[in-house]
Coordinates of N, CA and C in Angstrom, one line a residue:
X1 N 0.8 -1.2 0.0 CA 0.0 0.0 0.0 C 0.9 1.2 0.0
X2 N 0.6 2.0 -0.8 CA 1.6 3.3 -0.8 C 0.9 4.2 -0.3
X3 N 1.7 5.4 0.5 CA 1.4 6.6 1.3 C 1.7 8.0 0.3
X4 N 0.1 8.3 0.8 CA -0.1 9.2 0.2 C 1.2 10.8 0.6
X5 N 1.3 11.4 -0.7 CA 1.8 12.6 -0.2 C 2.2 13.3 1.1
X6 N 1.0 13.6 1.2 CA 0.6 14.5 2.7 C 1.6 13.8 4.3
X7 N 0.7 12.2 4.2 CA 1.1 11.7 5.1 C 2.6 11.1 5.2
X8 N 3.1 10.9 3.7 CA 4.7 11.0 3.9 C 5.2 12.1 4.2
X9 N 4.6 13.2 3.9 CA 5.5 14.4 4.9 C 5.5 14.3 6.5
X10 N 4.0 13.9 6.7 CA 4.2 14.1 7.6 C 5.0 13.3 8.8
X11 N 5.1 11.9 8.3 CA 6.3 10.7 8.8 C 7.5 11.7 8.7
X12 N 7.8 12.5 7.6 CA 9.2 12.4 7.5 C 9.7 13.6 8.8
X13 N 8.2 14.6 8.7 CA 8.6 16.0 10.0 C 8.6 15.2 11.3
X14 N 8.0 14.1 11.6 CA 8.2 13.3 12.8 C 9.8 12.8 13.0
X15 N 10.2 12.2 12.0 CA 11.3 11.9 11.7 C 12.3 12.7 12.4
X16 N 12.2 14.0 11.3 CA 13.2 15.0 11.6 C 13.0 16.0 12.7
X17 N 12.0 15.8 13.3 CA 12.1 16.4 14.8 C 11.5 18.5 13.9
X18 N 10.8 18.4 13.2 CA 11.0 19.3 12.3 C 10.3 20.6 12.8
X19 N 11.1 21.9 13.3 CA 10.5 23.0 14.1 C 9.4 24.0 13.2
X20 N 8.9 23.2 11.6 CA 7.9 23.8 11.5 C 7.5 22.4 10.5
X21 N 5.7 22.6 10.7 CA 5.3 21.6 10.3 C 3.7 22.3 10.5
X22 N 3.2 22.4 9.0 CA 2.0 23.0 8.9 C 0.5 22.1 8.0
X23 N 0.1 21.3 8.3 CA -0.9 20.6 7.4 C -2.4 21.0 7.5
X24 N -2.6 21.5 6.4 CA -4.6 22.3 6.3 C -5.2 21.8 5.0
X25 N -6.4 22.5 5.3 CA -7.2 21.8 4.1 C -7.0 23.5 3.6
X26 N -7.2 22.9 2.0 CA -7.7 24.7 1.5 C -8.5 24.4 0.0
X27 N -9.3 25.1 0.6 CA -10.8 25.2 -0.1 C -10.3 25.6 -1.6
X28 N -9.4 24.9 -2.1 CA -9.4 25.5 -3.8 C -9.2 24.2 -4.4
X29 N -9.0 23.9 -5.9 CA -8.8 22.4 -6.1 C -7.3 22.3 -6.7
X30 N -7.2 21.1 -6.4 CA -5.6 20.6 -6.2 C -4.5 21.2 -7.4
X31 N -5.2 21.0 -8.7 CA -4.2 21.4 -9.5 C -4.3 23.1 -9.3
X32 N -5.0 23.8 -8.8 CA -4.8 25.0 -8.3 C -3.4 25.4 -7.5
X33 N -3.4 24.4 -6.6 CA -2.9 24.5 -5.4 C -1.6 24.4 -5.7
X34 N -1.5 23.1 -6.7 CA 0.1 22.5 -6.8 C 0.3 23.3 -7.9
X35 N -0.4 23.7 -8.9 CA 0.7 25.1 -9.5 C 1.7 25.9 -8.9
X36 N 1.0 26.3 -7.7 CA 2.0 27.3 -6.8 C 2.8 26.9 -6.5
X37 N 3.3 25.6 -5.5 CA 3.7 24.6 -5.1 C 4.9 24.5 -6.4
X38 N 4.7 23.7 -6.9 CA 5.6 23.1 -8.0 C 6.5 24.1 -8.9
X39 N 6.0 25.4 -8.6 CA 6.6 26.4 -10.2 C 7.2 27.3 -9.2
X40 N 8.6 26.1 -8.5 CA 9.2 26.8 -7.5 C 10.3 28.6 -7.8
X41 N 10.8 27.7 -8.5 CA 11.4 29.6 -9.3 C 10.4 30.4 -9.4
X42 N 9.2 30.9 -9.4 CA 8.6 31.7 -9.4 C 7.7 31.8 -8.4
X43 N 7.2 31.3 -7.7 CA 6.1 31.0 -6.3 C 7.3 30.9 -4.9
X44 N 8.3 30.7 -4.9 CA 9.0 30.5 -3.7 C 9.4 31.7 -2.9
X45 N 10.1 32.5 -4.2 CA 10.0 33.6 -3.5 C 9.3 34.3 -2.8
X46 N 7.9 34.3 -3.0 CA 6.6 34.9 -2.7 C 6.7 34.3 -1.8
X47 N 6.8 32.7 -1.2 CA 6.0 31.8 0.0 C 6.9 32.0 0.8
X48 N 8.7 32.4 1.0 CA 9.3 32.4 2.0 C 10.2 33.9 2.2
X49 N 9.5 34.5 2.9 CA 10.0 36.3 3.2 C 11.4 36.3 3.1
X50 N 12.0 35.3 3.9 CA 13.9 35.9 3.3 C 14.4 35.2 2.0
X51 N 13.4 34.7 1.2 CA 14.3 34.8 0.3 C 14.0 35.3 -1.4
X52 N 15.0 36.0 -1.5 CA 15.3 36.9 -2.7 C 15.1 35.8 -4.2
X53 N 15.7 34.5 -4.5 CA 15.8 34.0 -5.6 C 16.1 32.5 -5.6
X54 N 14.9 31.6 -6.2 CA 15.0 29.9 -6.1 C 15.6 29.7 -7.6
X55 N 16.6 29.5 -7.9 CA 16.8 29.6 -9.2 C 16.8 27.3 -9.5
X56 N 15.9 27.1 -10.4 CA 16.0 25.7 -10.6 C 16.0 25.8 -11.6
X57 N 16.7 24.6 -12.9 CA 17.0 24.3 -13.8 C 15.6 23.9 -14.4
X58 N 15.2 24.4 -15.8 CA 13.8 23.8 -16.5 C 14.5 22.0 -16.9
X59 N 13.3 22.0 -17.2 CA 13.3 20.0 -17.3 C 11.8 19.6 -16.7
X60 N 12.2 18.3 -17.3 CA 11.0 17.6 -16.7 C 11.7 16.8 -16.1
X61 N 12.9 16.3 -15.3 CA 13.5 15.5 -14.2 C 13.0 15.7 -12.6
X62 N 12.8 14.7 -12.6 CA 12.5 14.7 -10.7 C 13.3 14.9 -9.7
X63 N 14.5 14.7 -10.3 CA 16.1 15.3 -9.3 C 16.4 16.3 -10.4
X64 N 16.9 17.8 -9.3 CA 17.0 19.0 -9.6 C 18.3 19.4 -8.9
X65 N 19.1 20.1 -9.4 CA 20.2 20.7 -8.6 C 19.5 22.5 -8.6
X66 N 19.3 23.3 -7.2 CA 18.7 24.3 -7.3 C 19.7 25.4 -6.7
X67 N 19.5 26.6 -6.5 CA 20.3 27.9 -5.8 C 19.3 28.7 -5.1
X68 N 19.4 28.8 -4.0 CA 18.3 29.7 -3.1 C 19.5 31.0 -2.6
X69 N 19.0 31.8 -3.2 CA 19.8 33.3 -2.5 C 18.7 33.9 -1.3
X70 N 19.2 34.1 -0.7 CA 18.5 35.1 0.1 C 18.8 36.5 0.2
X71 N 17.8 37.2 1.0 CA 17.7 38.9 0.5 C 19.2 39.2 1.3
X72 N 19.8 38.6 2.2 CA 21.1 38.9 2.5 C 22.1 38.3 1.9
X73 N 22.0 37.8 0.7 CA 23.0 37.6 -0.2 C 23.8 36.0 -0.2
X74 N 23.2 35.6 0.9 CA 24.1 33.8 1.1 C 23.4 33.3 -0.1
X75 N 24.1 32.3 -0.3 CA 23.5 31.7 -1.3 C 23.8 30.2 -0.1
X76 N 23.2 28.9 -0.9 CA 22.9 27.8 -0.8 C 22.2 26.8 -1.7
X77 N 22.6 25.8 -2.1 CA 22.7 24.9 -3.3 C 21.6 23.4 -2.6
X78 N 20.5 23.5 -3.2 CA 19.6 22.4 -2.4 C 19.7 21.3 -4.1
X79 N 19.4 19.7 -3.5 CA 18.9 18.9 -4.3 C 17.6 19.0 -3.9
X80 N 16.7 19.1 -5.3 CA 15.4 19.0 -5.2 C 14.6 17.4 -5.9
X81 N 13.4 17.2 -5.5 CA 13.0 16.1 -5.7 C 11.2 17.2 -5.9
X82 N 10.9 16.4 -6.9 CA 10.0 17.2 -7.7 C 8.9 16.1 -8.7
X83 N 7.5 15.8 -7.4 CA 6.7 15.0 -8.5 C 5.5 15.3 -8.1
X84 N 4.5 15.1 -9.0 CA 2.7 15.9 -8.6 C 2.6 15.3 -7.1
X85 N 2.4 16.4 -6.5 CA 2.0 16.4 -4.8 C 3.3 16.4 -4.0
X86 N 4.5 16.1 -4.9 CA 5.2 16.1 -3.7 C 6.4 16.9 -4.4
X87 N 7.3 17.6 -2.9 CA 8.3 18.2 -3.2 C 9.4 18.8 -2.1
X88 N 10.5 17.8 -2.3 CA 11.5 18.0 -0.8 C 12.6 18.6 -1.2
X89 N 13.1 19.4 -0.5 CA 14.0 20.4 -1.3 C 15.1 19.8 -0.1
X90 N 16.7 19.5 -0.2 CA 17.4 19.4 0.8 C 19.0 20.2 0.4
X91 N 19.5 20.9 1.1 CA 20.7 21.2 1.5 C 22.1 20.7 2.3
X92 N 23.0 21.3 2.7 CA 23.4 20.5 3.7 C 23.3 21.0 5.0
X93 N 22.5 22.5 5.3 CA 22.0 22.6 6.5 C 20.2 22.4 6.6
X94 N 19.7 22.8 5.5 CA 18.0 22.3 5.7 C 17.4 21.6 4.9
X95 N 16.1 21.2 5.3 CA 15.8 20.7 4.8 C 14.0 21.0 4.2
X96 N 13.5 21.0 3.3 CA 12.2 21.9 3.1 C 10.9 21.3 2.5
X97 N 10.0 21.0 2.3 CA 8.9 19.9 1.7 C 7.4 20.8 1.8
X98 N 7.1 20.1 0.7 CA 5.5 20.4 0.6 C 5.1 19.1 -0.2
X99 N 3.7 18.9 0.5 CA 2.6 17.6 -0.5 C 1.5 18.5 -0.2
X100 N 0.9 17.7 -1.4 CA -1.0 18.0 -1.8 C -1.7 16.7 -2.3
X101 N -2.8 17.0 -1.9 CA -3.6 15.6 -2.4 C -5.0 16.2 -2.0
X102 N -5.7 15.7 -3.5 CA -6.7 16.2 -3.7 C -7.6 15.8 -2.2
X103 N -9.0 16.4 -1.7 CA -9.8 16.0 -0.3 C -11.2 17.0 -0.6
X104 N -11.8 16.3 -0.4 CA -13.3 16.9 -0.6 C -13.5 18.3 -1.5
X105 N -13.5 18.1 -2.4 CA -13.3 19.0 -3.4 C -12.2 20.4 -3.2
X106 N -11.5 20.3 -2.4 CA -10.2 20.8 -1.9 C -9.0 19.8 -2.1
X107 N -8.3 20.4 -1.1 CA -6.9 20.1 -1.4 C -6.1 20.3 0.0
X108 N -5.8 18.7 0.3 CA -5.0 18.9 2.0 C -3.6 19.0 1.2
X109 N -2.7 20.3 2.3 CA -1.3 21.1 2.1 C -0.6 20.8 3.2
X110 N 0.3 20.3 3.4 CA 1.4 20.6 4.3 C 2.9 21.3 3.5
X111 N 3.2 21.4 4.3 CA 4.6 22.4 4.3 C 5.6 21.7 5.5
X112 N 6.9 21.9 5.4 CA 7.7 21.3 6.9 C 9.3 22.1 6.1
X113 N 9.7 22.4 7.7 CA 11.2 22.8 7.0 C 11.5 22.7 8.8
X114 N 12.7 22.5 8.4 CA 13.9 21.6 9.5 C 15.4 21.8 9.3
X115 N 16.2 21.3 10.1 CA 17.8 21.8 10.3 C 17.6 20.2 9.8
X116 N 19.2 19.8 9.1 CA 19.9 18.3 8.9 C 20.8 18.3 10.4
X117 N 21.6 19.1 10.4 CA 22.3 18.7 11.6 C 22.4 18.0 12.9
X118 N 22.8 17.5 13.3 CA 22.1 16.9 14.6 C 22.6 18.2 15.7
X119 N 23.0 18.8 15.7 CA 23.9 19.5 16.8 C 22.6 20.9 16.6
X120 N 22.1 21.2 15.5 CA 21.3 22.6 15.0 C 19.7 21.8 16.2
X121 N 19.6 20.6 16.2 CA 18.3 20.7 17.0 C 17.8 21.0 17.6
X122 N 19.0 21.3 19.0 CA 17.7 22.2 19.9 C 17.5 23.9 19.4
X123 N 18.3 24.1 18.7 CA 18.5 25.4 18.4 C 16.7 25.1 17.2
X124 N 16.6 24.3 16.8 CA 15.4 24.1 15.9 C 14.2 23.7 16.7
X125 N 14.9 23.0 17.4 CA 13.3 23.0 18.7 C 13.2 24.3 19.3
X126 N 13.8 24.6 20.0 CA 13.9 25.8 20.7 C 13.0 27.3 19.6
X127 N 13.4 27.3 18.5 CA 12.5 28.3 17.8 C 11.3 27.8 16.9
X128 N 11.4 26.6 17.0 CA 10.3 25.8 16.1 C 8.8 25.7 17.3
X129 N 9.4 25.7 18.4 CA 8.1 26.2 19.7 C 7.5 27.6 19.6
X130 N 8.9 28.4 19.2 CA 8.5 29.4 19.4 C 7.8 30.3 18.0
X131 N 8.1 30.2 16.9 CA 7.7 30.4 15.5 C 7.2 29.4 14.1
X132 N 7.4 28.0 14.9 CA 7.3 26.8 14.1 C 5.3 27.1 13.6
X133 N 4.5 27.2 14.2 CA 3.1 27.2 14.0 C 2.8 28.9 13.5
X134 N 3.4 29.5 13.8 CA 3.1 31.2 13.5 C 3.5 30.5 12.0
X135 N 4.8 30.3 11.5 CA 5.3 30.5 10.5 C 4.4 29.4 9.2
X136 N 4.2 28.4 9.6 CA 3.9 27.3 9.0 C 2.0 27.7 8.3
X137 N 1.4 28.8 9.3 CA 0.6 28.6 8.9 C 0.7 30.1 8.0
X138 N 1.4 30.8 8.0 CA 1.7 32.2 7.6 C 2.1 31.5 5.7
X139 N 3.1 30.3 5.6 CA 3.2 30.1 4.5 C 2.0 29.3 4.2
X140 N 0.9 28.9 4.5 CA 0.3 28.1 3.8 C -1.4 29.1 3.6
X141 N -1.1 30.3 4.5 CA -2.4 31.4 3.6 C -1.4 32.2 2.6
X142 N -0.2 32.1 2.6 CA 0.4 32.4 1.1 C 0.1 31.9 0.1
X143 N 0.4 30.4 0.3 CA 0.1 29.6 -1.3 C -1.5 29.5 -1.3
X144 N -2.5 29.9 -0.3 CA -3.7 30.1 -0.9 C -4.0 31.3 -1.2
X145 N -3.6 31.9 -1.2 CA -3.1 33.7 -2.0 C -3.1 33.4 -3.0
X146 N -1.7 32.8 -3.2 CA -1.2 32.8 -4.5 C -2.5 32.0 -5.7
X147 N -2.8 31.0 -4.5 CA -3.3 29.7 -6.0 C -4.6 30.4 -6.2
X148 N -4.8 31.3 -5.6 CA -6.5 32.0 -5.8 C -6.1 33.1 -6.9
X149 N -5.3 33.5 -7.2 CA -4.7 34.1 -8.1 C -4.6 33.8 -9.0
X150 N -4.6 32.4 -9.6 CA -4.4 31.7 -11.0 C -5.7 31.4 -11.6

């Protein structure tokens, strides 16, 4: 039996101990939703406030080599993984994910983003208490911004 999208994220934020972790329903329908979601070079910027530019390679490949700049200028190099409903972005300090799957004429969303490190965790628990639910749910009335807009 295979697991759906949603619910493999959400194994994997258990996993990773992950200080944001956001799953809702939203009243739009799925290919709505996962437009935003998927057309990361152009929607990412929008869904995460520090950063300035997701630059990913066009293709139709499911493994992606990507560049995330941020508005303070770091850059950082994630492998992306890229298939309808699902999408885990990883670096070698974070790690980042969204699924969708269609649900009563909506569309259940999660979002999760996390430290790799083992040493970065409490520093990830520690603000993931403190901003993990503000933030998680701040990105996910974004992408239903955004997907109401298409």
């Amino acid at each position: 039996m295979s697991t759906d999208p949603v619910r493999r994220l959400r194994v994997l934020a258990a996993g990773l101990h992950a200080g944001m972790y956001r799953e809702e329903r939203i009243p739009l329908p799925y290919e709505q939703v996962w437009a935003v979601a998927a057309d990361l070079s152009a929607e990412l910027p929008h869904l995460v406030p520090f950063l300035d530019a997701f630059h990913v390679p066009a293709g139709d490949a499911d493994r992606k080599q990507a560049r995330a700049v941020a508005r303070s200028g770091l850059r950082e190099d994630f492998e992306v993984r890229l298939s309808p409903g699902w999408c885990l972005m990883q670096s070698r300090l974070i790690v980042g994910g969204m699924a969708a799957v269609p649900e009563d004429g909506g569309t259940r969303f999660a979002v999760l983003g996390a430290t790799r490190p083992t040493a970065l965790r409490p520093v990830q628990w520690f603000y993931g208490r403190l901003l993990g639910d503000r933030r998680g749910r701040a990105f996910v009335g974004r992408v239903t911004e955004r997907a109401r807009l298409r």
